Short mmCIF file of N, CA and C in Angstrom, two decimals:
data_model
loop_
_atom_site.label_atom_id
_atom_site.label_comp_id
_atom_site.label_asym_id
_atom_site.label_seq_id
_atom_site.Cartn_x
_atom_site.Cartn_y
_atom_site.Cartn_z
N UNK A 1 -45.00 44.18 -18.87
CA UNK A 1 -44.18 42.88 -18.66
C UNK A 1 -45.26 41.90 -18.40
N UNK A 2 -45.17 40.73 -19.04
CA UNK A 2 -46.19 39.68 -18.75
C UNK A 2 -45.54 38.57 -18.04
N UNK A 3 -46.32 38.24 -16.76
CA UNK A 3 -45.60 37.13 -15.96
C UNK A 3 -46.44 35.81 -15.83
N UNK A 4 -45.85 34.79 -15.50
CA UNK A 4 -46.62 33.62 -15.22
C UNK A 4 -45.73 32.66 -14.31
N UNK A 5 -46.42 31.88 -13.46
CA UNK A 5 -45.58 31.05 -12.57
C UNK A 5 -46.61 30.03 -12.26
N UNK A 6 -45.94 28.88 -11.81
CA UNK A 6 -46.65 27.83 -11.29
C UNK A 6 -46.00 27.21 -10.02
N UNK A 7 -46.49 26.89 -8.85
CA UNK A 7 -45.81 26.54 -7.81
C UNK A 7 -46.48 25.42 -7.16
N UNK A 8 -45.58 24.27 -6.89
CA UNK A 8 -46.07 23.01 -6.06
C UNK A 8 -44.99 22.47 -5.41
N UNK A 9 -44.86 23.17 -4.19
CA UNK A 9 -43.73 22.63 -3.38
C UNK A 9 -44.02 21.46 -2.47
N UNK A 10 -45.21 21.25 -2.14
CA UNK A 10 -45.50 20.18 -1.28
C UNK A 10 -45.59 18.81 -1.88
N UNK A 11 -45.68 18.79 -3.19
CA UNK A 11 -45.84 17.44 -3.99
C UNK A 11 -47.04 16.65 -3.62
N UNK A 12 -48.23 17.50 -3.13
CA UNK A 12 -49.37 16.86 -2.90
C UNK A 12 -50.57 16.93 -3.94
N UNK A 13 -50.06 17.32 -5.17
CA UNK A 13 -51.11 17.55 -6.21
C UNK A 13 -51.73 19.05 -6.19
N UNK A 14 -51.35 19.84 -5.22
CA UNK A 14 -51.91 20.99 -5.00
C UNK A 14 -51.06 22.05 -5.81
N UNK A 15 -51.60 23.05 -6.71
CA UNK A 15 -50.59 23.80 -7.43
C UNK A 15 -51.27 25.17 -7.48
N UNK A 16 -50.39 26.19 -7.25
CA UNK A 16 -50.74 27.66 -7.32
C UNK A 16 -50.50 28.13 -8.70
N UNK A 17 -51.34 28.81 -9.36
CA UNK A 17 -50.98 29.14 -10.78
C UNK A 17 -51.19 30.78 -10.77
N UNK A 18 -50.34 31.49 -11.56
CA UNK A 18 -50.30 32.83 -11.52
C UNK A 18 -50.00 33.38 -12.92
N UNK A 19 -50.74 34.46 -13.39
CA UNK A 19 -50.48 35.04 -14.70
C UNK A 19 -50.83 36.47 -14.72
N UNK A 20 -50.38 37.20 -15.63
CA UNK A 20 -50.79 38.53 -15.85
C UNK A 20 -49.50 39.64 -15.81
N UNK A 21 -49.84 40.67 -15.53
CA UNK A 21 -48.87 41.84 -15.56
C UNK A 21 -49.18 42.68 -13.98
N UNK A 22 -48.34 43.69 -13.89
CA UNK A 22 -48.55 44.34 -12.70
C UNK A 22 -49.88 44.82 -12.46
N UNK A 23 -50.52 45.50 -13.48
CA UNK A 23 -51.86 45.99 -13.21
C UNK A 23 -52.87 44.80 -13.26
N UNK A 24 -52.75 43.74 -13.93
CA UNK A 24 -53.76 42.83 -13.90
C UNK A 24 -53.37 41.54 -13.79
N UNK A 25 -53.11 41.09 -12.57
CA UNK A 25 -52.39 39.84 -12.11
C UNK A 25 -53.51 39.01 -11.71
N UNK A 26 -53.49 37.72 -12.18
CA UNK A 26 -54.46 36.70 -11.65
C UNK A 26 -53.78 35.51 -11.03
N UNK A 27 -54.57 34.96 -10.01
CA UNK A 27 -54.10 33.88 -9.29
C UNK A 27 -55.19 32.83 -8.99
N UNK A 28 -54.93 31.63 -9.17
CA UNK A 28 -55.80 30.52 -8.88
C UNK A 28 -55.10 29.24 -8.29
N UNK A 29 -56.01 28.36 -7.93
CA UNK A 29 -55.35 27.22 -7.25
C UNK A 29 -55.96 25.83 -8.12
N UNK A 30 -55.34 24.92 -8.08
CA UNK A 30 -55.87 23.55 -8.51
C UNK A 30 -55.33 22.44 -7.73
N UNK A 31 -55.99 21.40 -7.93
CA UNK A 31 -55.51 20.06 -7.26
C UNK A 31 -55.64 19.06 -8.28
N UNK A 32 -54.59 18.25 -8.55
CA UNK A 32 -54.43 17.20 -9.56
C UNK A 32 -55.32 17.64 -10.92
N UNK A 33 -54.86 18.83 -11.41
CA UNK A 33 -55.41 19.38 -12.74
C UNK A 33 -56.83 19.54 -12.69
N UNK A 34 -57.48 19.70 -11.46
CA UNK A 34 -58.91 20.04 -11.24
C UNK A 34 -58.94 21.62 -10.75
N UNK A 35 -59.82 22.37 -11.36
CA UNK A 35 -60.02 23.71 -10.85
C UNK A 35 -61.29 23.74 -10.06
N UNK A 36 -61.16 23.83 -8.78
CA UNK A 36 -62.52 23.73 -7.91
C UNK A 36 -63.43 24.83 -8.33
N UNK A 37 -63.00 26.06 -8.52
CA UNK A 37 -63.96 27.07 -8.79
C UNK A 37 -63.78 27.63 -10.20
N UNK A 38 -62.90 27.25 -11.04
CA UNK A 38 -62.66 27.66 -12.22
C UNK A 38 -62.63 29.39 -12.32
N UNK A 39 -61.89 29.75 -11.23
CA UNK A 39 -61.99 31.43 -11.19
C UNK A 39 -60.56 31.79 -10.99
N UNK A 40 -60.46 32.89 -11.69
CA UNK A 40 -59.06 33.73 -11.44
C UNK A 40 -59.40 34.81 -10.57
N UNK A 41 -58.44 35.12 -9.65
CA UNK A 41 -58.61 36.14 -8.69
C UNK A 41 -57.73 37.20 -8.88
N UNK A 42 -58.09 38.34 -9.27
CA UNK A 42 -57.08 39.48 -9.35
C UNK A 42 -56.11 39.66 -8.12
N UNK A 43 -55.02 39.78 -8.24
CA UNK A 43 -53.84 39.93 -7.17
C UNK A 43 -54.15 41.09 -6.24
N UNK A 44 -54.75 42.13 -6.79
CA UNK A 44 -54.99 43.29 -6.10
C UNK A 44 -56.06 43.00 -4.93
N UNK A 45 -57.04 41.88 -5.17
CA UNK A 45 -57.94 41.55 -4.26
C UNK A 45 -57.12 40.87 -2.93
N UNK A 46 -55.95 40.35 -3.22
CA UNK A 46 -55.29 39.68 -2.06
C UNK A 46 -54.27 40.67 -1.40
N UNK A 47 -53.66 41.45 -2.17
CA UNK A 47 -52.68 42.19 -1.76
C UNK A 47 -52.72 43.66 -2.21
N UNK A 48 -52.10 44.51 -1.44
CA UNK A 48 -51.80 45.96 -2.11
C UNK A 48 -50.62 45.86 -2.83
N UNK A 49 -50.66 46.24 -3.99
CA UNK A 49 -49.36 46.03 -4.96
C UNK A 49 -48.91 47.46 -5.17
N UNK A 50 -47.64 47.73 -4.84
CA UNK A 50 -47.13 49.07 -5.04
C UNK A 50 -45.82 48.96 -5.56
N UNK A 51 -45.40 50.05 -6.39
CA UNK A 51 -44.19 49.99 -7.05
C UNK A 51 -42.99 50.60 -5.94
N UNK A 52 -41.89 50.25 -5.94
CA UNK A 52 -40.84 50.70 -5.09
C UNK A 52 -40.39 51.96 -5.27
N UNK A 53 -39.27 52.44 -4.90
CA UNK A 53 -38.63 53.83 -5.04
C UNK A 53 -37.79 53.90 -6.26
N UNK A 54 -37.63 52.68 -7.14
CA UNK A 54 -36.76 52.66 -8.20
C UNK A 54 -35.16 53.04 -7.92
N UNK A 55 -34.73 52.56 -6.78
CA UNK A 55 -33.33 52.75 -6.57
C UNK A 55 -32.50 51.50 -7.20
N UNK A 56 -31.36 51.93 -7.64
CA UNK A 56 -30.50 51.01 -8.34
C UNK A 56 -29.45 50.40 -7.52
N UNK A 57 -29.27 49.16 -7.36
CA UNK A 57 -28.31 48.50 -6.45
C UNK A 57 -26.85 48.93 -6.75
N UNK A 58 -26.40 49.28 -7.95
CA UNK A 58 -25.14 49.69 -8.25
C UNK A 58 -24.73 50.98 -7.76
N UNK A 59 -25.86 51.90 -7.35
CA UNK A 59 -25.66 53.02 -7.00
C UNK A 59 -25.85 53.22 -5.33
N UNK A 60 -25.93 52.01 -4.77
CA UNK A 60 -26.09 52.03 -3.34
C UNK A 60 -24.87 51.59 -2.69
N UNK A 61 -24.59 51.70 -1.45
CA UNK A 61 -23.57 51.23 -0.69
C UNK A 61 -24.04 49.93 -0.02
N UNK A 62 -23.30 48.84 -0.28
CA UNK A 62 -23.83 47.55 0.41
C UNK A 62 -23.27 47.57 1.91
N UNK A 63 -24.06 46.93 2.79
CA UNK A 63 -23.75 47.03 4.22
C UNK A 63 -24.27 45.85 4.83
N UNK A 64 -23.63 44.76 5.43
CA UNK A 64 -24.15 43.64 5.98
C UNK A 64 -25.12 43.77 6.97
N UNK A 65 -25.04 44.89 7.73
CA UNK A 65 -26.03 45.24 8.81
C UNK A 65 -26.98 46.28 8.33
N UNK A 66 -27.26 46.43 7.02
CA UNK A 66 -28.20 47.51 6.56
C UNK A 66 -29.57 46.77 6.27
N UNK A 67 -30.27 47.56 5.40
CA UNK A 67 -31.77 47.05 5.18
C UNK A 67 -31.66 46.09 3.87
N UNK A 68 -32.69 45.38 3.67
CA UNK A 68 -32.71 44.41 2.65
C UNK A 68 -32.96 45.24 1.34
N UNK A 69 -32.33 44.96 0.24
CA UNK A 69 -32.69 45.42 -1.09
C UNK A 69 -33.38 44.31 -1.79
N UNK A 70 -34.59 44.57 -2.08
CA UNK A 70 -35.63 43.56 -2.81
C UNK A 70 -35.45 43.93 -4.33
N UNK A 71 -35.13 42.94 -5.04
CA UNK A 71 -35.15 43.00 -6.63
C UNK A 71 -36.03 42.05 -7.21
N UNK A 72 -35.81 41.77 -8.44
CA UNK A 72 -36.54 40.76 -9.17
C UNK A 72 -35.98 39.39 -9.18
N UNK A 73 -35.05 39.17 -8.33
CA UNK A 73 -34.27 37.94 -8.39
C UNK A 73 -35.29 36.82 -7.80
N UNK A 74 -35.32 35.49 -8.29
CA UNK A 74 -36.03 34.60 -7.75
C UNK A 74 -35.62 33.94 -6.52
N UNK A 75 -34.48 34.24 -6.16
CA UNK A 75 -33.66 33.60 -4.87
C UNK A 75 -33.85 34.57 -3.78
N UNK A 76 -33.84 33.97 -2.54
CA UNK A 76 -33.89 34.45 -1.29
C UNK A 76 -35.16 35.34 -1.10
N UNK A 77 -36.30 35.13 -1.71
CA UNK A 77 -37.47 35.78 -1.59
C UNK A 77 -37.38 37.33 -2.23
N UNK A 78 -36.44 37.36 -3.14
CA UNK A 78 -36.30 38.83 -3.87
C UNK A 78 -35.20 39.49 -3.17
N UNK A 79 -34.63 39.26 -2.05
CA UNK A 79 -33.60 39.97 -1.43
C UNK A 79 -32.18 39.66 -2.13
N UNK A 80 -31.53 40.72 -2.78
CA UNK A 80 -30.39 40.47 -3.48
C UNK A 80 -29.23 41.00 -2.73
N UNK A 81 -29.52 41.78 -1.81
CA UNK A 81 -28.25 42.42 -1.05
C UNK A 81 -28.76 43.10 0.31
N UNK A 82 -27.98 43.52 0.98
CA UNK A 82 -28.22 44.44 2.28
C UNK A 82 -27.63 45.71 1.91
N UNK A 83 -28.13 46.97 2.05
CA UNK A 83 -27.59 48.23 1.64
C UNK A 83 -27.77 49.09 2.78
N UNK A 84 -26.77 50.13 2.94
CA UNK A 84 -26.92 51.17 3.91
C UNK A 84 -28.08 52.14 3.57
N UNK A 85 -28.82 52.49 4.40
CA UNK A 85 -29.90 53.35 4.42
C UNK A 85 -29.53 54.86 4.00
N UNK A 86 -30.07 55.33 2.84
CA UNK A 86 -29.82 56.56 2.32
C UNK A 86 -30.50 57.75 3.25
N UNK A 87 -29.73 58.72 3.42
CA UNK A 87 -30.39 59.89 4.18
C UNK A 87 -31.55 60.30 3.28
N UNK A 88 -32.60 60.56 4.02
CA UNK A 88 -33.83 61.24 3.37
C UNK A 88 -34.73 60.28 2.81
N UNK A 89 -34.43 59.10 2.85
CA UNK A 89 -35.36 58.01 2.26
C UNK A 89 -35.66 56.89 3.19
N UNK A 90 -37.05 56.70 3.43
CA UNK A 90 -37.46 55.82 4.13
C UNK A 90 -37.81 54.47 3.42
N UNK A 91 -37.40 53.28 4.18
CA UNK A 91 -37.73 52.05 3.41
C UNK A 91 -39.13 51.90 2.99
N UNK A 92 -40.04 52.51 3.73
CA UNK A 92 -41.41 52.29 3.40
C UNK A 92 -42.05 53.66 3.08
N UNK A 93 -41.28 54.53 2.40
CA UNK A 93 -41.73 55.93 2.24
C UNK A 93 -43.17 56.07 1.60
N UNK A 94 -43.31 55.11 0.48
CA UNK A 94 -44.69 55.17 -0.09
C UNK A 94 -45.76 54.40 0.48
N UNK A 95 -45.48 53.61 1.53
CA UNK A 95 -46.52 52.76 2.06
C UNK A 95 -46.86 53.27 3.48
N UNK A 96 -45.86 54.06 4.23
CA UNK A 96 -46.15 54.43 5.52
C UNK A 96 -46.97 55.68 5.61
#
């Protein structure tokens, strides 16, 4: 899957540019169409990128007091629902 995004929330001419895929994602910044360093930085140098547990929302029980279910939605920082914690699965099983 190829991804690309551009973000400029402040309206100050500063823009964050991102492109790539999960294995090779690049990020750079520019101000007023000027790239200060002309350098793309792999996302893996900024964050630890890990795949989730591949749980499907339609197979989980929704619970308003449960844990956040993070999906690919662009709304609400990716949180698309709150779900009941399943027995035997830790929310950070692969990371902890």
